[in-house]
Amino acid sequence: MQVAAYGAKSATSDLGPLTIERRQTGAHDVAIEIDYCGVCHSDLHMARNDWGVAMYPVVPGHEIIGRVTDVGAHVKGFKPGDLVGVGCMVDSCQSCPSCEEGLEQYCENGMVGTYNGDDKVLGGHTYGGYSGRVVVNEKFVLRVSDRLDTKAVAPLLCAGITTWSPLRQWNVKKGDKVGVVGLGGLGHMGVKFAVALGAHVVMITTSAAKGEDAKRLGAHEVLISKDQDAMAAHAGSFDFLLNTIPVKHDLNPYIGLLKRDATMVIVGAIEPLEGFHGAGLIMGRKRIAGSLIGGIKETQEMLDFCAEHNITSDVEMIDMATINTAYERMQKSDVKYRFVIDMKSLQAAAA
């Protein structure tokens, strides 16, 4: 089936109109008309081949919200009209130890990304949510509550689960002192979740202005990381640090903030980092760890938690025709805190 889409034909081209092929609805498939699609920094990296793995044309988008239009004969959990979401994955082997544990993001045979993954049905590679519709195996479709602001739910499918998963994996709870390092698309969700889980939340940032915004989001304190006296006052006091900084940086100052046996989890910097001094870890039996999105079960739990606590992302709505400008602004961190595309604008942009 031919579907209108928006994507990049090369690493140097702007995103523009495309026509892509979507499969017919299979026995275990859910067909979805896309209403909203969030814009992730990964979209920009892949469109420009910053990681050297892009397959063109790249049709980005893995924060998808829409309505079910059709279901396969063996689908039981969804019906036409349901509000649903699709995140960063659309398939996995379903048989390796990670998949059997509900950790499809770590599939040992390679999970299939919503875009730029190996399409196991049509061949070639997968295309993402900058398009009119998508067809996904029911195991990778998520239920979304109508109680939430639908457009602001979209970034939960990536920014949300990326921060939720480590908070849950490391058992952040009421009374814990949690630092969220960096305030952007990831950091603002980390603040909201940690507050809702009952933690005492400290925004750690280089910017006093961002600190004030973090308080609006619910943070209890702000720690300016360039203030050495303030950093020293907080040394050895954090139960958990969620590090959302998206670029290479020095970990040593943050290691010093951790309590004995505490952990800093890196979710933002998918690139080489500065070296750190081993003594900072050894002397307090501290840990540095990493985390990648979450499995389908965990993502559904996150969406249900959001519905219960009325948590969504702070978003700025854009039309499909302005996506290239949005990418330029995103590089300058000129968004609070996530762009979301109104996909009703796709037809006009593609005309």
CSV table of C-alpha atoms in Angstrom, one decimal:
chain,number,residue,atom,x,y,z
A,1,MET,CA,0.0,0.0,0.0
A,2,GLN,CA,1.4,3.4,-1.0
A,3,VAL,CA,1.4,6.0,1.8
A,4,ALA,CA,2.5,9.6,1.9
A,5,ALA,CA,5.5,10.4,4.1
A,6,TYR,CA,8.3,12.9,4.8
A,7,GLY,CA,11.9,12.0,4.9
A,8,ALA,CA,15.5,12.5,3.8
A,9,LYS,CA,16.9,11.1,0.6
A,10,SER,CA,20.5,11.6,1.6
A,11,ALA,CA,22.6,12.8,4.5
A,12,THR,CA,22.9,16.3,3.0
A,13,SER,CA,19.3,16.8,1.8
A,14,ASP,CA,16.5,18.5,3.7
A,15,LEU,CA,13.5,16.4,4.6
A,16,GLY,CA,10.8,16.4,1.9
A,17,PRO,CA,7.7,14.6,0.6
A,18,LEU,CA,8.1,10.9,-0.2
A,19,THR,CA,5.8,8.0,-1.0
A,20,ILE,CA,6.5,4.7,0.9
A,21,GLU,CA,5.2,1.2,0.9
A,22,ARG,CA,3.3,-0.2,3.9
A,23,ARG,CA,2.3,-3.8,4.2
A,24,GLN,CA,-1.3,-5.0,4.2
A,25,THR,CA,-2.7,-5.9,7.6
A,26,GLY,CA,-1.5,-9.4,8.5
A,27,ALA,CA,-3.2,-11.8,10.9
A,28,HIS,CA,-1.4,-10.4,13.9
A,29,ASP,CA,-1.1,-6.8,12.8
A,30,VAL,CA,-2.7,-3.5,13.8
A,31,ALA,CA,-3.1,-0.7,11.2
A,32,ILE,CA,-2.9,2.8,12.6
A,33,GLU,CA,-3.7,6.2,11.2
A,34,ILE,CA,-1.1,8.5,12.7
A,35,ASP,CA,-2.4,11.6,14.4
A,36,TYR,CA,0.8,12.9,16.1
A,37,CYS,CA,4.5,12.1,15.9
A,38,GLY,CA,7.1,13.4,18.3
A,39,VAL,CA,10.5,14.7,17.1
A,40,CYS,CA,13.5,13.0,18.8
A,41,HIS,CA,17.1,14.1,18.5
A,42,SER,CA,17.7,10.6,17.1
A,43,ASP,CA,15.6,11.5,14.1
A,44,LEU,CA,18.1,14.3,13.2
A,45,HIS,CA,21.1,12.1,13.8
A,46,MET,CA,19.7,9.3,11.6
A,47,ALA,CA,18.6,11.7,8.8
A,48,ARG,CA,22.1,13.2,8.7
A,49,ASN,CA,23.8,9.8,9.1
A,50,ASP,CA,25.7,11.0,12.2
A,51,TRP,CA,26.1,7.4,13.4
A,52,GLY,CA,27.1,6.0,10.0
A,53,VAL,CA,24.3,3.5,9.8
A,54,ALA,CA,21.5,5.3,8.0
A,55,MET,CA,19.6,3.6,5.2
A,56,TYR,CA,18.0,6.0,2.7
A,57,PRO,CA,15.5,7.2,2.3
A,58,VAL,CA,15.2,7.8,6.0
A,59,VAL,CA,11.6,8.4,7.2
A,60,PRO,CA,12.1,9.2,10.9
A,61,GLY,CA,9.6,9.2,13.8
A,62,HIS,CA,9.3,6.7,16.7
A,63,GLU,CA,7.0,8.6,19.0
A,64,ILE,CA,3.7,7.7,17.3
A,65,ILE,CA,0.1,8.3,18.5
A,66,GLY,CA,-2.9,7.4,16.4
A,67,ARG,CA,-6.1,5.5,16.0
A,68,VAL,CA,-6.6,1.9,15.0
A,69,THR,CA,-8.2,1.6,11.5
A,70,ASP,CA,-7.9,-2.2,11.0
A,71,VAL,CA,-6.8,-5.3,12.9
A,72,GLY,CA,-5.8,-8.8,11.7
A,73,ALA,CA,-7.9,-11.9,12.1
A,74,HIS,CA,-6.0,-13.1,15.2
A,75,VAL,CA,-5.7,-9.8,17.0
A,76,LYS,CA,-7.6,-9.7,20.3
A,77,GLY,CA,-6.3,-6.8,22.3
A,78,PHE,CA,-7.2,-4.0,19.9
A,79,LYS,CA,-10.1,-2.9,17.7
A,80,PRO,CA,-10.8,-0.1,15.2
A,81,GLY,CA,-11.1,3.3,16.9
A,82,ASP,CA,-8.7,2.5,19.8
A,83,LEU,CA,-6.2,5.2,20.7
A,84,VAL,CA,-2.7,3.6,20.6
A,85,GLY,CA,1.0,4.3,20.5
A,86,VAL,CA,4.1,2.9,18.8
A,87,GLY,CA,7.5,3.6,20.2
A,88,CYS,CA,11.1,2.9,19.2
A,89,MET,CA,10.6,-0.8,18.3
A,90,VAL,CA,8.2,-2.7,15.9
A,91,ASP,CA,9.6,-6.2,16.2
A,92,SER,CA,12.2,-8.5,17.9
A,93,CYS,CA,13.0,-12.2,17.8
A,94,GLN,CA,10.6,-13.0,20.7
A,95,SER,CA,12.7,-16.1,21.6
A,96,CYS,CA,16.0,-14.9,23.2
A,97,PRO,CA,16.4,-14.6,27.0
A,98,SER,CA,16.0,-10.8,26.8
A,99,CYS,CA,12.8,-11.0,24.8
A,100,GLU,CA,11.4,-13.7,27.1
A,101,GLU,CA,12.0,-11.4,30.0
A,102,GLY,CA,10.1,-8.6,28.3
A,103,LEU,CA,13.3,-6.7,27.5
A,104,GLU,CA,12.8,-6.5,23.7
A,105,GLN,CA,15.0,-3.4,23.5
A,106,TYR,CA,18.0,-5.7,24.3
A,107,CYS,CA,17.0,-8.5,21.9
A,108,GLU,CA,20.1,-10.6,21.4
A,109,ASN,CA,19.2,-11.1,17.7
A,110,GLY,CA,18.6,-7.4,17.2
A,111,MET,CA,15.3,-5.6,17.8
A,112,VAL,CA,13.7,-4.0,14.7
A,113,GLY,CA,13.7,-0.2,15.0
A,114,THR,CA,10.5,1.7,14.0
A,115,TYR,CA,12.6,3.3,11.3
A,116,ASN,CA,16.0,2.3,9.8
A,117,GLY,CA,15.5,-1.3,11.0
A,118,ASP,CA,15.4,-4.5,8.8
A,119,ASP,CA,11.9,-4.9,7.6
A,120,LYS,CA,11.2,-8.6,8.1
A,121,VAL,CA,7.9,-8.6,6.1
A,122,LEU,CA,8.5,-6.4,3.0
A,123,GLY,CA,12.3,-6.5,3.0
A,124,GLY,CA,14.5,-3.4,2.9
A,125,HIS,CA,14.2,-1.2,5.9
A,126,THR,CA,11.5,0.2,8.1
A,127,TYR,CA,9.9,3.7,7.9
A,128,GLY,CA,8.8,5.7,10.8
A,129,GLY,CA,6.0,8.0,11.9
A,130,TYR,CA,6.6,10.9,9.7
A,131,SER,CA,3.9,9.3,7.5
A,132,GLY,CA,0.2,8.9,7.2
A,133,ARG,CA,-0.2,5.4,8.6
A,134,VAL,CA,1.8,2.4,9.9
A,135,VAL,CA,1.1,-1.3,10.3
A,136,VAL,CA,2.7,-3.0,13.4
A,137,ASN,CA,2.6,-6.4,15.0
A,138,GLU,CA,0.1,-6.2,17.9
A,139,LYS,CA,2.9,-7.2,20.4
A,140,PHE,CA,4.5,-3.8,19.8
A,141,VAL,CA,1.3,-1.6,20.0
A,142,LEU,CA,0.6,0.2,23.2
A,143,ARG,CA,-2.7,1.3,24.7
A,144,VAL,CA,-3.1,5.1,25.4
A,145,SER,CA,-5.5,6.7,27.8
A,146,ASP,CA,-8.0,9.2,26.3
A,147,ARG,CA,-7.8,11.1,29.6
A,148,LEU,CA,-4.4,12.5,28.7
A,149,ASP,CA,-3.6,15.4,26.2
A,150,THR,CA,-3.0,13.1,23.2
A,151,LYS,CA,-0.5,15.3,21.4
A,152,ALA,CA,1.6,15.5,24.5
A,153,VAL,CA,1.6,11.8,25.0
A,154,ALA,CA,3.7,11.2,21.9
A,155,PRO,CA,7.2,11.9,23.4
A,156,LEU,CA,6.4,9.5,26.2
A,157,LEU,CA,7.1,6.7,23.7
A,158,CYS,CA,10.8,7.6,23.7
A,159,ALA,CA,11.8,10.5,26.0
A,160,GLY,CA,9.3,9.2,28.6
A,161,ILE,CA,10.3,5.5,28.6
A,162,THR,CA,14.1,6.4,28.4
A,163,THR,CA,13.9,8.1,31.7
A,164,TRP,CA,11.2,5.9,33.3
A,165,SER,CA,13.0,2.6,32.8
A,166,PRO,CA,16.2,3.5,34.9
A,167,LEU,CA,14.1,5.1,37.6
A,168,ARG,CA,12.2,1.8,38.0
A,169,GLN,CA,15.2,-0.5,37.4
A,170,TRP,CA,17.1,1.2,40.2
A,171,ASN,CA,14.0,1.3,42.4
A,172,VAL,CA,13.8,5.1,42.9
A,173,LYS,CA,11.3,5.6,45.7
A,174,LYS,CA,9.8,8.0,48.2
A,175,GLY,CA,12.5,9.8,50.2
A,176,ASP,CA,15.4,9.1,47.8
A,177,LYS,CA,17.5,12.1,46.8
A,178,VAL,CA,17.6,12.0,43.0
A,179,GLY,CA,19.6,14.3,40.8
A,180,VAL,CA,18.6,14.8,37.2
A,181,VAL,CA,21.6,16.0,35.2
A,182,GLY,CA,20.6,18.2,32.2
A,183,LEU,CA,17.2,19.7,31.4
A,184,GLY,CA,16.0,18.9,27.9
A,185,GLY,CA,13.6,16.5,26.3
A,186,LEU,CA,14.8,13.7,28.5
A,187,GLY,CA,15.6,15.7,31.6
A,188,HIS,CA,12.2,17.3,31.9
A,189,MET,CA,10.6,13.9,31.9
A,190,GLY,CA,13.1,12.6,34.5
A,191,VAL,CA,12.1,15.4,36.8
A,192,LYS,CA,8.3,14.7,36.4
A,193,PHE,CA,8.7,11.0,37.0
A,194,ALA,CA,11.0,11.2,39.9
A,195,VAL,CA,8.8,13.7,41.6
A,196,ALA,CA,5.7,11.5,41.0
A,197,LEU,CA,7.6,8.6,42.5
A,198,GLY,CA,8.0,10.6,45.7
A,199,ALA,CA,11.8,11.4,45.5
A,200,HIS,CA,13.4,14.6,46.6
A,201,VAL,CA,14.5,15.9,43.1
A,202,VAL,CA,17.4,18.1,42.4
A,203,MET,CA,17.9,19.5,39.0
A,204,ILE,CA,21.7,19.7,38.2
A,205,THR,CA,22.4,22.1,35.4
A,206,THR,CA,24.9,24.8,34.2
A,207,SER,CA,22.0,27.3,33.7
A,208,ALA,CA,20.2,29.2,36.4
A,209,ALA,CA,17.4,29.9,34.0
A,210,LYS,CA,16.9,26.2,33.3
A,211,GLY,CA,16.9,25.6,37.1
A,212,GLU,CA,14.0,27.9,37.5
A,213,ASP,CA,12.1,26.0,34.8
A,214,ALA,CA,12.9,22.8,36.5
A,215,LYS,CA,11.2,24.1,39.7
A,216,ARG,CA,8.1,24.8,37.6
A,217,LEU,CA,8.2,21.1,36.5
A,218,GLY,CA,8.4,20.1,40.2
A,219,ALA,CA,12.1,19.9,41.1
A,220,HIS,CA,12.6,20.7,44.8
A,221,GLU,CA,16.1,22.1,44.5
A,222,VAL,CA,18.5,23.3,41.8
A,223,LEU,CA,22.3,22.6,41.8
A,224,ILE,CA,24.4,24.7,39.5
A,225,SER,CA,27.2,22.3,38.5
A,226,LYS,CA,29.7,25.2,37.7
A,227,ASP,CA,29.4,26.4,41.4
A,228,GLN,CA,32.2,24.4,43.1
A,229,ASP,CA,31.1,25.3,46.6
A,230,ALA,CA,27.5,24.2,45.9
A,231,MET,CA,28.8,20.9,44.4
A,232,ALA,CA,31.0,20.3,47.4
A,233,ALA,CA,28.0,20.9,49.7
A,234,HIS,CA,26.1,18.2,47.9
A,235,ALA,CA,29.0,15.7,47.7
A,236,GLY,CA,28.2,12.2,48.7
A,237,SER,CA,24.5,12.8,49.2
A,238,PHE,CA,22.6,11.4,46.2
A,239,ASP,CA,21.0,8.0,46.1
A,240,PHE,CA,20.7,8.1,42.3
A,241,LEU,CA,21.7,10.3,39.4
A,242,LEU,CA,19.9,10.3,36.0
A,243,ASN,CA,22.4,11.7,33.5
A,244,THR,CA,20.6,13.0,30.4
A,245,ILE,CA,23.5,15.2,29.0
A,246,PRO,CA,23.5,14.3,25.2
A,247,VAL,CA,27.1,15.0,24.4
A,248,LYS,CA,30.6,14.1,25.6
A,249,HIS,CA,31.3,15.5,29.1
A,250,ASP,CA,33.3,15.0,32.3
A,251,LEU,CA,31.8,12.5,34.6
A,252,ASN,CA,34.1,13.1,37.6
A,253,PRO,CA,32.1,16.0,39.2
A,254,TYR,CA,28.9,13.9,39.2
A,255,ILE,CA,30.6,10.8,40.5
A,256,GLY,CA,31.5,12.9,43.6
A,257,LEU,CA,27.9,13.6,44.3
A,258,LEU,CA,26.9,9.9,44.8
A,259,LYS,CA,26.6,8.2,48.1
A,260,ARG,CA,28.3,4.9,48.8
A,261,ASP,CA,26.8,2.2,46.7
A,262,ALA,CA,24.8,4.7,44.6
A,263,THR,CA,24.5,4.7,40.9
A,264,MET,CA,24.6,7.2,38.0
A,265,VAL,CA,22.8,6.0,34.9
A,266,ILE,CA,23.7,7.5,31.5
A,267,VAL,CA,20.8,7.8,29.0
A,268,GLY,CA,21.8,10.7,26.9
A,269,ALA,CA,25.3,10.5,25.5
A,270,ILE,CA,25.5,7.8,22.8
A,271,GLU,CA,29.2,8.5,22.1
A,272,PRO,CA,32.6,8.3,23.7
A,273,LEU,CA,32.9,10.1,27.0
A,274,GLU,CA,35.7,11.8,28.8
A,275,GLY,CA,37.9,9.6,31.0
A,276,PHE,CA,37.1,9.4,34.7
A,277,HIS,CA,39.2,8.7,37.8
A,278,GLY,CA,38.7,5.2,39.0
A,279,ALA,CA,39.2,6.2,42.6
A,280,GLY,CA,35.9,8.1,42.5
A,281,LEU,CA,34.1,4.8,42.1
A,282,ILE,CA,36.4,2.5,44.1
A,283,MET,CA,36.4,4.6,47.3
A,284,GLY,CA,32.6,4.5,47.5
A,285,ARG,CA,31.7,1.3,45.7
A,286,LYS,CA,29.8,3.5,43.3
A,287,ARG,CA,28.5,2.6,39.9
A,288,ILE,CA,28.1,4.1,36.4
A,289,ALA,CA,25.5,2.3,34.3
A,290,GLY,CA,23.6,2.8,31.0
A,291,SER,CA,20.0,2.3,30.0
A,292,LEU,CA,18.1,2.1,26.7
A,293,ILE,CA,14.4,2.8,26.4
A,294,GLY,CA,12.3,0.0,27.9
A,295,GLY,CA,10.5,-3.2,26.9
A,296,ILE,CA,6.9,-3.2,25.8
A,297,LYS,CA,5.5,-4.3,29.2
A,298,GLU,CA,7.5,-1.6,31.0
A,299,THR,CA,6.4,1.0,28.4
A,300,GLN,CA,2.8,0.1,29.0
A,301,GLU,CA,3.3,0.4,32.8
A,302,MET,CA,4.8,3.9,32.2
A,303,LEU,CA,1.8,5.0,30.1
A,304,ASP,CA,-0.6,3.7,32.7
A,305,PHE,CA,1.3,5.5,35.4
A,306,CYS,CA,1.1,8.7,33.4
A,307,ALA,CA,-2.6,8.3,33.0
A,308,GLU,CA,-3.0,7.8,36.8
A,309,HIS,CA,-0.8,10.9,37.6
A,310,ASN,CA,-1.7,13.1,34.6
A,311,ILE,CA,1.9,13.2,33.3
A,312,THR,CA,2.7,14.3,29.8
A,313,SER,CA,5.5,16.0,28.0
A,314,ASP,CA,5.8,19.7,27.5
A,315,VAL,CA,5.5,20.1,23.8
A,316,GLU,CA,5.5,22.6,21.0
A,317,MET,CA,3.3,21.7,18.0
A,318,ILE,CA,4.5,22.1,14.5
A,319,ASP,CA,3.4,21.3,11.0
A,320,MET,CA,5.1,18.8,8.8
A,321,ALA,CA,6.3,21.5,6.4
A,322,THR,CA,8.4,23.2,9.2
A,323,ILE,CA,10.3,20.1,10.2
A,324,ASN,CA,13.6,21.3,8.8
A,325,THR,CA,13.4,24.5,10.7
A,326,ALA,CA,12.5,22.4,13.8
A,327,TYR,CA,15.7,20.4,13.3
A,328,GLU,CA,17.7,23.6,13.2
A,329,ARG,CA,16.1,24.8,16.4
A,330,MET,CA,16.5,21.5,18.1
A,331,GLN,CA,20.3,21.7,17.5
A,332,LYS,CA,20.3,25.0,19.4
A,333,SER,CA,18.1,23.5,22.2
A,334,ASP,CA,15.5,26.0,21.2
A,335,VAL,CA,12.4,24.0,22.3
A,336,LYS,CA,10.6,23.4,25.6
A,337,TYR,CA,10.9,20.5,25.5
A,338,ARG,CA,9.8,18.4,22.6
A,339,PHE,CA,8.5,19.1,19.1
A,340,VAL,CA,5.4,17.2,18.1
A,341,ILE,CA,4.1,17.1,14.5
A,342,ASP,CA,0.4,17.4,13.8
A,343,MET,CA,0.2,14.7,11.1
A,344,LYS,CA,-3.0,16.3,9.7
A,345,SER,CA,-0.5,18.7,8.1
A,346,LEU,CA,1.2,16.0,6.1
A,347,GLN,CA,-1.0,16.1,3.1
A,348,ALA,CA,-0.6,19.8,2.6
A,349,ALA,CA,3.2,19.5,3.1
A,350,ALA,CA,3.4,16.6,0.6
A,351,ALA,CA,1.3,18.4,-2.1
